[in-house]
Amino acid sequence: MRFDLQARHQQIDKLVENKLSFNSEHAQLSIYDTYERAFNVPLSSNNVLFCGMLQGKKVMHVETCDYHHDFLPNESFVLAPEQTVHIDFPDASEPTPTTCLAIEINSDKLADIAQKLNIQNQSSIEVAYQNELVHVEHNWQTQALLDRMVHLFTENEDQRGFLIDLALNELVTRLLTQQTRELILKCANSQSHQDPISEVVEYIEHHLSEPLDIDTLCKIACMSRSKFFNYFKSCLNMTPQQWLQARRLTKAKELLRKGKSITQIGFDLGFNHTSQFSRTFKNAFGVSPKAFQKN
């Protein structure tokens, strides 16, 4: 994300979590800079707080769910209302401050978008915000959206409020969709099938290295091909092939962290060549498997 860091750094009110905020009707966007090492700094909000890292590193601690994790650029960290996180800034300094943004989203806005999604959703799994922590890496669409939101909030564009509202709708939809996906995955992994889609997801999880067999998936869901494709996309906001690819790449990250060889990972997850795996991984995460494993 690009904004005028140099100009902002000339006006430092505090060294830890120096804050600059911009308001809209349903949300507030704040940019935080920290210029010195600090530890155990609390953060909470009355509303859902969507945080995105821009520069540097934080370490997030949430005692209520025994969560302790690095928070890095190109990642999001979402706090539920009244949930408190304690933050360490191990690398912050005046020449290279740690910088992040936080978007506080009105609860009524969340409920309104969830209701609209449920009206058009064919699934029996209801879309609703779950009061729990969400920590994910961005795909390129989410990263581009956050870039656009920083520009919209900080500039005096024509129809600023209307454009911010459109972008906020997209951001909340991505958050709610991500939580719905996680719920479906939990159901699949626990074999608690609340919906046909969780049975399909469970089957895909156990066959990540194989090409998709759409006929088998349709039989599991007891649907025709056309109905199955429409239903799958309405539940997960992606096609079956896109879901398979996303799950392969998520699994690849797990295996890379464990030190498994890149060639073996690509083979185990159904990629035809190591070069195909490396190219697909880099397109998704902006870094090669080798660099990801090294870091």
Short mmCIF file of C-alpha atoms in Angstrom, two decimals:
data_model
loop_
_atom_site.label_atom_id
_atom_site.label_comp_id
_atom_site.label_asym_id
_atom_site.label_seq_id
_atom_site.Cartn_x
_atom_site.Cartn_y
_atom_site.Cartn_z
CA MET A 1 0.00 0.00 0.00
CA ARG A 2 1.29 3.44 -0.88
CA PHE A 3 0.62 6.60 1.06
CA ASP A 4 2.78 9.57 2.06
CA LEU A 5 4.82 8.02 4.87
CA GLN A 6 7.46 10.73 4.84
CA ALA A 7 4.96 13.54 5.38
CA ARG A 8 3.20 11.61 8.15
CA HIS A 9 6.48 10.83 9.90
CA GLN A 10 7.15 14.54 10.27
CA GLN A 11 4.19 14.80 12.67
CA ILE A 12 4.78 12.28 15.45
CA ASP A 13 2.52 12.70 18.48
CA LYS A 14 3.54 9.44 20.19
CA LEU A 15 6.14 6.76 19.56
CA VAL A 16 3.88 3.74 20.12
CA GLU A 17 0.74 3.36 17.98
CA ASN A 18 0.78 6.91 16.59
CA LYS A 19 -2.69 7.10 15.03
CA LEU A 20 -4.24 8.97 12.10
CA SER A 21 -7.96 8.30 11.44
CA PHE A 22 -10.43 8.88 8.59
CA ASN A 23 -14.19 8.45 8.96
CA SER A 24 -17.07 7.35 6.77
CA GLU A 25 -20.71 6.61 7.56
CA HIS A 26 -20.23 2.95 8.50
CA ALA A 27 -16.51 2.64 9.23
CA GLN A 28 -13.36 4.32 10.44
CA LEU A 29 -9.96 3.68 8.88
CA SER A 30 -6.91 4.35 11.06
CA ILE A 31 -3.22 4.11 10.20
CA TYR A 32 -0.88 3.30 13.10
CA ASP A 33 2.89 3.84 13.25
CA THR A 34 5.14 2.60 16.05
CA TYR A 35 8.66 4.05 16.22
CA GLU A 36 10.22 2.11 19.10
CA ARG A 37 10.20 -1.44 20.44
CA ALA A 38 7.24 -2.08 22.72
CA PHE A 39 5.54 -5.08 24.28
CA ASN A 40 2.12 -6.10 25.60
CA VAL A 41 0.27 -3.12 24.10
CA PRO A 42 -3.51 -3.77 24.34
CA LEU A 43 -5.91 -3.27 21.45
CA SER A 44 -9.71 -3.71 21.43
CA SER A 45 -12.82 -2.16 19.90
CA ASN A 46 -16.57 -2.02 20.41
CA ASN A 47 -17.00 -3.10 16.78
CA VAL A 48 -15.37 -5.62 14.46
CA LEU A 49 -11.80 -4.49 13.76
CA PHE A 50 -10.18 -5.48 10.48
CA CYS A 51 -6.39 -5.00 10.71
CA GLY A 52 -3.92 -5.18 7.83
CA MET A 53 -0.13 -5.02 8.16
CA LEU A 54 1.71 -2.59 5.90
CA GLN A 55 5.31 -2.58 7.15
CA GLY A 56 7.35 -4.40 9.79
CA LYS A 57 6.18 -7.11 12.18
CA LYS A 58 3.89 -7.44 15.18
CA VAL A 59 3.44 -10.41 17.47
CA MET A 60 -0.20 -10.84 18.49
CA HIS A 61 -1.31 -12.52 21.74
CA VAL A 62 -4.93 -13.44 22.48
CA GLU A 63 -5.05 -15.17 25.83
CA THR A 64 -8.73 -16.16 25.61
CA CYS A 65 -7.98 -18.55 22.74
CA ASP A 66 -4.31 -19.29 23.48
CA TYR A 67 -3.25 -17.54 20.27
CA HIS A 68 0.31 -16.22 19.78
CA HIS A 69 1.37 -15.46 16.23
CA ASP A 70 3.49 -13.17 14.07
CA PHE A 71 1.51 -10.60 12.07
CA LEU A 72 3.25 -9.68 8.80
CA PRO A 73 2.62 -7.58 5.67
CA ASN A 74 0.03 -9.02 3.28
CA GLU A 75 -1.93 -10.52 6.17
CA SER A 76 -5.21 -9.62 7.89
CA PHE A 77 -6.11 -9.99 11.54
CA VAL A 78 -9.77 -9.53 12.50
CA LEU A 79 -10.85 -8.93 16.11
CA ALA A 80 -14.38 -9.54 17.36
CA PRO A 81 -16.13 -6.78 19.34
CA GLU A 82 -14.81 -6.49 22.90
CA GLN A 83 -12.03 -9.00 22.16
CA THR A 84 -8.63 -7.79 23.40
CA VAL A 85 -5.31 -8.55 21.75
CA HIS A 86 -1.91 -7.70 23.25
CA ILE A 87 0.73 -6.65 20.74
CA ASP A 88 4.53 -6.80 20.73
CA PHE A 89 6.59 -4.59 18.39
CA PRO A 90 9.97 -6.36 18.40
CA ASP A 91 11.49 -4.61 15.37
CA ALA A 92 10.05 -1.08 15.47
CA SER A 93 12.46 1.88 15.23
CA GLU A 94 12.27 5.50 14.12
CA PRO A 95 13.99 4.87 10.75
CA THR A 96 11.77 1.82 10.05
CA PRO A 97 8.49 2.10 11.98
CA THR A 98 6.00 -0.72 12.18
CA THR A 99 2.90 0.38 10.26
CA CYS A 100 -0.57 -1.12 10.01
CA LEU A 101 -4.11 -0.07 9.20
CA ALA A 102 -7.29 -0.87 11.11
CA ILE A 103 -10.82 -0.60 9.75
CA GLU A 104 -13.50 -0.47 12.44
CA ILE A 105 -16.77 -1.71 10.91
CA ASN A 106 -20.19 -0.85 12.27
CA SER A 107 -22.06 -3.95 13.54
CA ASP A 108 -25.25 -2.93 11.74
CA LYS A 109 -23.32 -2.87 8.46
CA LEU A 110 -22.12 -6.42 9.06
CA ALA A 111 -25.64 -7.63 9.83
CA ASP A 112 -27.10 -5.90 6.77
CA ILE A 113 -24.60 -7.49 4.37
CA ALA A 114 -25.01 -10.92 5.98
CA GLN A 115 -28.78 -10.68 5.52
CA LYS A 116 -28.39 -9.78 1.84
CA LEU A 117 -25.96 -12.66 1.28
CA ASN A 118 -28.37 -15.10 2.88
CA ILE A 119 -31.22 -13.95 0.65
CA GLN A 120 -29.25 -14.84 -2.47
CA ASN A 121 -27.51 -17.87 -0.94
CA GLN A 122 -28.87 -21.31 -1.81
CA SER A 123 -27.05 -23.05 1.04
CA SER A 124 -28.67 -24.17 4.27
CA ILE A 125 -25.57 -22.87 6.10
CA GLU A 126 -26.44 -19.36 7.19
CA VAL A 127 -23.95 -16.56 6.60
CA ALA A 128 -23.36 -14.68 9.87
CA TYR A 129 -20.42 -13.03 11.56
CA GLN A 130 -18.83 -15.39 14.08
CA ASN A 131 -17.37 -13.67 17.13
CA GLU A 132 -13.93 -15.13 16.81
CA LEU A 133 -10.45 -14.21 15.66
CA VAL A 134 -9.67 -14.45 11.94
CA HIS A 135 -6.07 -14.43 10.68
CA VAL A 136 -5.49 -14.97 6.96
CA GLU A 137 -3.04 -14.15 4.19
CA HIS A 138 -4.34 -11.91 1.43
CA ASN A 139 -4.89 -13.03 -2.11
CA TRP A 140 -4.21 -10.38 -4.73
CA GLN A 141 -7.89 -9.31 -4.85
CA THR A 142 -7.99 -8.53 -1.11
CA GLN A 143 -4.66 -6.71 -1.27
CA ALA A 144 -5.88 -4.59 -4.18
CA LEU A 145 -9.10 -3.84 -2.28
CA LEU A 146 -7.20 -2.59 0.78
CA ASP A 147 -4.99 -0.42 -1.44
CA ARG A 148 -8.13 1.09 -2.93
CA MET A 149 -9.73 1.66 0.48
CA VAL A 150 -6.69 3.55 1.79
CA HIS A 151 -6.89 5.81 -1.26
CA LEU A 152 -10.65 6.35 -0.90
CA PHE A 153 -10.50 7.16 2.82
CA THR A 154 -7.48 9.47 2.60
CA GLU A 155 -8.37 11.40 -0.56
CA ASN A 156 -11.25 13.78 -1.30
CA GLU A 157 -12.63 11.87 -4.27
CA ASP A 158 -15.93 12.81 -5.88
CA GLN A 159 -18.69 10.61 -4.38
CA ARG A 160 -16.22 9.54 -1.67
CA GLY A 161 -18.87 8.15 0.69
CA PHE A 162 -20.58 6.11 -2.01
CA LEU A 163 -17.30 4.58 -3.22
CA ILE A 164 -16.18 3.77 0.33
CA ASP A 165 -19.49 2.02 0.96
CA LEU A 166 -19.02 -0.14 -2.15
CA ALA A 167 -15.51 -1.10 -1.06
CA LEU A 168 -16.70 -1.78 2.49
CA ASN A 169 -19.42 -4.09 1.14
CA GLU A 170 -16.74 -6.06 -0.69
CA LEU A 171 -14.45 -6.24 2.35
CA VAL A 172 -17.24 -7.46 4.65
CA THR A 173 -18.38 -9.98 2.03
CA ARG A 174 -14.84 -11.38 1.88
CA LEU A 175 -14.72 -11.61 5.69
CA LEU A 176 -18.10 -13.35 5.95
CA THR A 177 -17.28 -15.70 3.07
CA GLN A 178 -13.97 -16.63 4.70
CA GLN A 179 -15.74 -17.48 7.95
CA THR A 180 -18.35 -19.55 6.08
CA ARG A 181 -15.56 -21.49 4.37
CA GLU A 182 -13.91 -22.16 7.73
CA LEU A 183 -17.23 -23.40 9.13
CA ILE A 184 -17.70 -25.76 6.19
CA LEU A 185 -14.14 -27.05 6.60
CA LYS A 186 -14.72 -27.67 10.31
CA CYS A 187 -17.89 -29.60 9.51
CA ALA A 188 -16.03 -31.63 6.89
CA ASN A 189 -13.09 -32.42 9.16
CA SER A 190 -15.36 -33.43 12.03
CA GLN A 191 -17.66 -35.37 9.67
CA SER A 192 -20.55 -33.34 11.07
CA HIS A 193 -22.28 -32.80 7.75
CA GLN A 194 -24.82 -30.02 8.17
CA ASP A 195 -25.05 -29.53 4.42
CA PRO A 196 -24.18 -31.53 1.26
CA ILE A 197 -21.32 -29.13 0.53
CA SER A 198 -19.44 -30.24 3.66
CA GLU A 199 -19.50 -33.84 2.38
CA VAL A 200 -18.10 -32.67 -0.95
CA VAL A 201 -15.39 -30.65 0.81
CA GLU A 202 -14.45 -33.66 2.94
CA TYR A 203 -14.06 -35.78 -0.20
CA ILE A 204 -11.86 -33.13 -1.86
CA GLU A 205 -9.70 -32.87 1.30
CA HIS A 206 -8.91 -36.57 1.04
CA HIS A 207 -8.16 -36.43 -2.70
CA LEU A 208 -6.06 -33.26 -3.05
CA SER A 209 -3.52 -34.96 -5.30
CA GLU A 210 -6.13 -36.15 -7.79
CA PRO A 211 -7.91 -34.33 -10.63
CA LEU A 212 -11.46 -33.33 -9.80
CA ASP A 213 -14.05 -35.98 -10.57
CA ILE A 214 -17.14 -33.81 -11.02
CA ASP A 215 -19.46 -36.77 -11.55
CA THR A 216 -18.42 -38.21 -8.17
CA LEU A 217 -18.93 -34.83 -6.47
CA CYS A 218 -22.39 -34.51 -8.01
CA LYS A 219 -23.31 -37.96 -6.69
CA ILE A 220 -22.09 -37.04 -3.19
CA ALA A 221 -24.20 -33.87 -3.29
CA CYS A 222 -27.14 -35.67 -5.00
CA MET A 223 -27.35 -32.89 -7.59
CA SER A 224 -27.21 -32.42 -11.33
CA ARG A 225 -24.00 -30.87 -12.71
CA SER A 226 -25.54 -27.44 -13.29
CA LYS A 227 -27.20 -27.34 -9.88
CA PHE A 228 -24.03 -28.58 -8.20
CA PHE A 229 -21.82 -25.90 -9.76
CA ASN A 230 -24.27 -23.13 -8.84
CA TYR A 231 -24.71 -24.46 -5.30
CA PHE A 232 -20.97 -24.91 -4.72
CA LYS A 233 -20.19 -21.37 -5.85
CA SER A 234 -23.00 -19.88 -3.77
CA CYS A 235 -21.59 -21.58 -0.65
CA LEU A 236 -17.87 -20.96 -1.14
CA ASN A 237 -17.74 -18.09 -3.62
CA MET A 238 -15.47 -20.08 -5.95
CA THR A 239 -15.70 -22.97 -8.37
CA PRO A 240 -14.78 -26.54 -7.34
CA GLN A 241 -11.51 -26.28 -9.30
CA GLN A 242 -10.62 -22.99 -7.59
CA TRP A 243 -11.40 -24.56 -4.21
CA LEU A 244 -9.16 -27.55 -4.97
CA GLN A 245 -6.33 -25.22 -5.99
CA ALA A 246 -6.74 -23.09 -2.85
CA ARG A 247 -6.71 -26.14 -0.59
CA ARG A 248 -3.64 -27.54 -2.34
CA LEU A 249 -1.78 -24.29 -1.80
CA THR A 250 -2.83 -24.08 1.86
CA LYS A 251 -1.59 -27.64 2.35
CA ALA A 252 1.62 -26.74 0.52
CA LYS A 253 2.35 -23.98 3.04
CA GLU A 254 1.90 -26.43 5.91
CA LEU A 255 4.35 -28.87 4.31
CA LEU A 256 6.87 -26.14 3.47
CA ARG A 257 6.88 -25.04 7.12
CA LYS A 258 7.67 -28.64 8.08
CA GLY A 259 10.72 -28.60 5.79
CA LYS A 260 9.47 -31.04 3.17
CA SER A 261 11.15 -30.76 -0.24
CA ILE A 262 9.49 -28.51 -2.82
CA THR A 263 9.65 -31.18 -5.50
CA GLN A 264 7.98 -33.75 -3.26
CA ILE A 265 5.25 -31.31 -2.18
CA GLY A 266 4.39 -30.50 -5.79
CA PHE A 267 4.22 -34.18 -6.66
CA ASP A 268 2.17 -35.09 -3.57
CA LEU A 269 -0.39 -32.37 -4.29
CA GLY A 270 -1.01 -33.28 -7.91
CA PHE A 271 1.05 -30.68 -9.79
CA ASN A 272 2.52 -31.99 -13.04
CA HIS A 273 5.89 -30.27 -12.66
CA THR A 274 7.83 -28.47 -9.94
CA SER A 275 7.85 -25.36 -12.13
CA GLN A 276 4.05 -25.43 -12.33
CA PHE A 277 3.79 -25.70 -8.54
CA SER A 278 6.30 -22.87 -7.98
CA ARG A 279 4.58 -20.59 -10.49
CA THR A 280 1.11 -21.25 -9.04
CA PHE A 281 2.35 -20.70 -5.47
CA LYS A 282 4.05 -17.42 -6.35
CA ASN A 283 0.99 -16.14 -8.23
CA ALA A 284 -1.15 -16.84 -5.14
CA PHE A 285 1.15 -15.55 -2.37
CA GLY A 286 3.62 -13.22 -4.10
CA VAL A 287 6.63 -15.30 -3.05
CA SER A 288 8.19 -18.51 -4.35
CA PRO A 289 7.96 -21.76 -2.34
CA LYS A 290 11.73 -21.61 -1.82
CA ALA A 291 11.62 -18.07 -0.43
CA PHE A 292 8.58 -18.90 1.72
CA GLN A 293 10.35 -21.91 3.22
CA LYS A 294 13.55 -19.95 3.80
CA ASN A 295 11.77 -17.15 5.62
#
